[in-house]
Coordinates of C-alpha atoms in Angstrom, one line a residue:
Chain A
M25 CA 24.0 8.0 1.8
C26 CA 20.8 5.7 2.1
E27 CA 18.1 8.2 2.6
A28 CA 15.2 8.0 0.2
N29 CA 12.5 10.4 -1.1
A30 CA 9.0 10.4 0.2
Y31 CA 5.9 10.3 -2.0
V32 CA 2.4 10.7 -1.1
I33 CA -0.4 9.4 -3.4
R34 CA -3.0 11.8 -4.5
D35 CA -5.6 11.2 -7.1
G36 CA -3.4 8.0 -7.9
K37 CA -0.5 9.9 -8.8
E38 CA 2.9 10.0 -6.7
E39 CA 3.7 13.5 -5.5
L40 CA 6.9 14.4 -4.2
V41 CA 6.9 15.8 -0.5
M42 CA 10.4 15.4 0.7
E43 CA 13.6 14.7 -0.7
A44 CA 16.5 12.6 1.4
V45 CA 14.4 11.4 4.2
D46 CA 16.2 9.8 7.0
T47 CA 13.5 9.4 9.8
V48 CA 9.7 8.8 9.9
E49 CA 7.9 8.4 13.0
P50 CA 4.5 8.4 14.2
D51 CA 3.5 11.7 15.9
N52 CA 0.5 11.9 18.2
G53 CA -1.7 10.3 15.1
D54 CA 0.4 12.0 12.2
L55 CA 3.7 11.2 10.7
R56 CA 6.5 13.5 11.4
I57 CA 9.3 13.1 8.3
V58 CA 12.5 14.5 8.8
N59 CA 15.3 14.5 6.3
I60 CA 19.2 14.3 6.4
F61 CA 19.3 18.3 6.4
G62 CA 16.9 18.6 9.6
D63 CA 13.8 19.9 7.6
Q64 CA 10.9 18.3 9.0
K65 CA 7.2 17.9 7.8
V66 CA 4.1 16.6 9.7
L67 CA 1.5 15.0 7.5
H68 CA -1.8 13.0 8.4
A69 CA -0.7 9.9 6.5
R70 CA 0.6 6.4 7.0
I71 CA 3.7 4.7 5.2
K72 CA 2.1 2.6 2.7
S73 CA 5.2 1.0 1.2
L74 CA 8.8 1.0 0.3
E75 CA 11.3 0.4 -2.4
L76 CA 14.3 1.0 -0.8
V77 CA 16.6 0.3 -3.7
N78 CA 14.5 2.3 -5.8
H79 CA 14.9 5.1 -2.8
K80 CA 11.0 5.6 -2.4
I81 CA 8.6 6.0 0.4
I82 CA 5.2 5.8 -0.5
L83 CA 2.8 7.4 2.1
E84 CA -1.1 7.5 2.1
E85 CA -2.9 10.4 3.4
K86 CA -5.5 9.2 6.2
R87 CA -9.4 10.0 5.8
V88 CA -10.7 12.0 8.1
I89 CA -13.5 10.4 9.5
P90 CA -15.9 13.0 11.6
G91 CA -16.0 11.9 15.2
S92 CA -13.1 9.6 15.0
P93 CA -10.0 10.3 17.4
Chain B
M22 CA 23.2 -0.9 -1.8
C23 CA 20.7 1.0 0.3
E24 CA 18.6 -1.7 1.9
A25 CA 17.6 -1.7 5.6
N26 CA 16.8 -4.1 8.1
A27 CA 13.4 -5.0 9.3
Y28 CA 12.8 -4.9 12.9
V29 CA 9.5 -5.8 14.8
I30 CA 8.7 -4.7 18.3
R31 CA 8.0 -7.4 20.8
D32 CA 7.9 -6.8 24.6
G33 CA 9.3 -3.6 24.0
K34 CA 12.4 -5.0 22.0
E35 CA 13.3 -4.8 18.3
E36 CA 13.9 -8.2 17.1
L37 CA 15.5 -8.6 13.6
V38 CA 12.9 -10.2 11.2
M39 CA 14.7 -9.7 7.8
E40 CA 18.1 -8.1 6.6
A41 CA 18.6 -6.1 3.3
V42 CA 14.9 -5.4 3.0
D43 CA 14.2 -3.9 -0.4
T44 CA 10.6 -3.6 -0.6
V45 CA 7.5 -3.6 2.3
E46 CA 4.0 -3.4 0.8
P47 CA 0.5 -4.2 2.0
D48 CA -0.7 -7.5 1.1
N49 CA -4.4 -8.2 1.8
G50 CA -4.3 -6.6 5.4
D51 CA -0.9 -8.2 6.0
L52 CA 2.4 -7.0 5.2
R53 CA 4.7 -8.5 2.5
I54 CA 8.6 -7.7 3.2
V55 CA 10.9 -8.6 0.4
N56 CA 14.8 -8.6 0.6
I57 CA 17.4 -8.0 -2.3
F58 CA 17.9 -11.8 -2.5
G59 CA 14.2 -12.2 -3.3
D60 CA 13.2 -14.0 0.3
Q61 CA 9.8 -13.0 1.5
K62 CA 7.9 -12.6 4.7
V63 CA 4.6 -12.0 5.2
L64 CA 3.7 -10.4 8.7
H65 CA 0.2 -9.2 10.4
A66 CA 2.1 -6.1 11.1
R67 CA 2.3 -2.2 10.1
I68 CA 5.2 0.1 9.3
K69 CA 5.5 2.0 12.4
S70 CA 9.1 4.2 11.6
L71 CA 12.1 4.5 9.7
E72 CA 15.7 5.2 10.4
L73 CA 17.0 5.1 6.9
V74 CA 20.5 6.5 7.6
N75 CA 20.6 3.6 10.6
H76 CA 19.2 0.9 8.0
K77 CA 16.4 0.3 10.3
I78 CA 12.6 -0.2 9.2
I79 CA 10.7 -0.6 12.5
L80 CA 7.4 -2.9 12.3
E81 CA 4.5 -3.2 15.0
E82 CA 2.1 -6.2 14.7
K83 CA -1.3 -5.4 14.4
R84 CA -3.3 -6.6 17.5
V85 CA -6.1 -9.2 16.4
I86 CA -9.3 -8.0 17.4
P87 CA -12.0 -10.8 17.4
G88 CA -14.8 -9.7 15.0
S89 CA -12.7 -7.5 12.9
P90 CA -11.9 -7.8 9.1

């Protein structure tokens, strides 16, 4: 299988948020992550980078700017 | 191998931009895509979504807004 693990950068460190990710897609300003088992998470984040041979998806959380949509 | 193919959405259609992609990373406002053979492309785009089991990376081109960085 060719899924990857999703990490979010927090305080400069990679924190694992989901293993065996299949799809990642925008969801009303957020990001919906679904793994091969059908588990879902929605994060206020964007996809920063990919290292597919290393099975890594790196996400970064969006900053919340008051008054922005 | 677990690489994927990168597509960009143009006129509502997926156009293949690179096969066998390993890494995708931000590069000074653009997006640098490198495949397992070491070929590189730089696009003014962002990562929109992933379908890893289908080996798909979907990119969308950023709109160029005059006067914006």
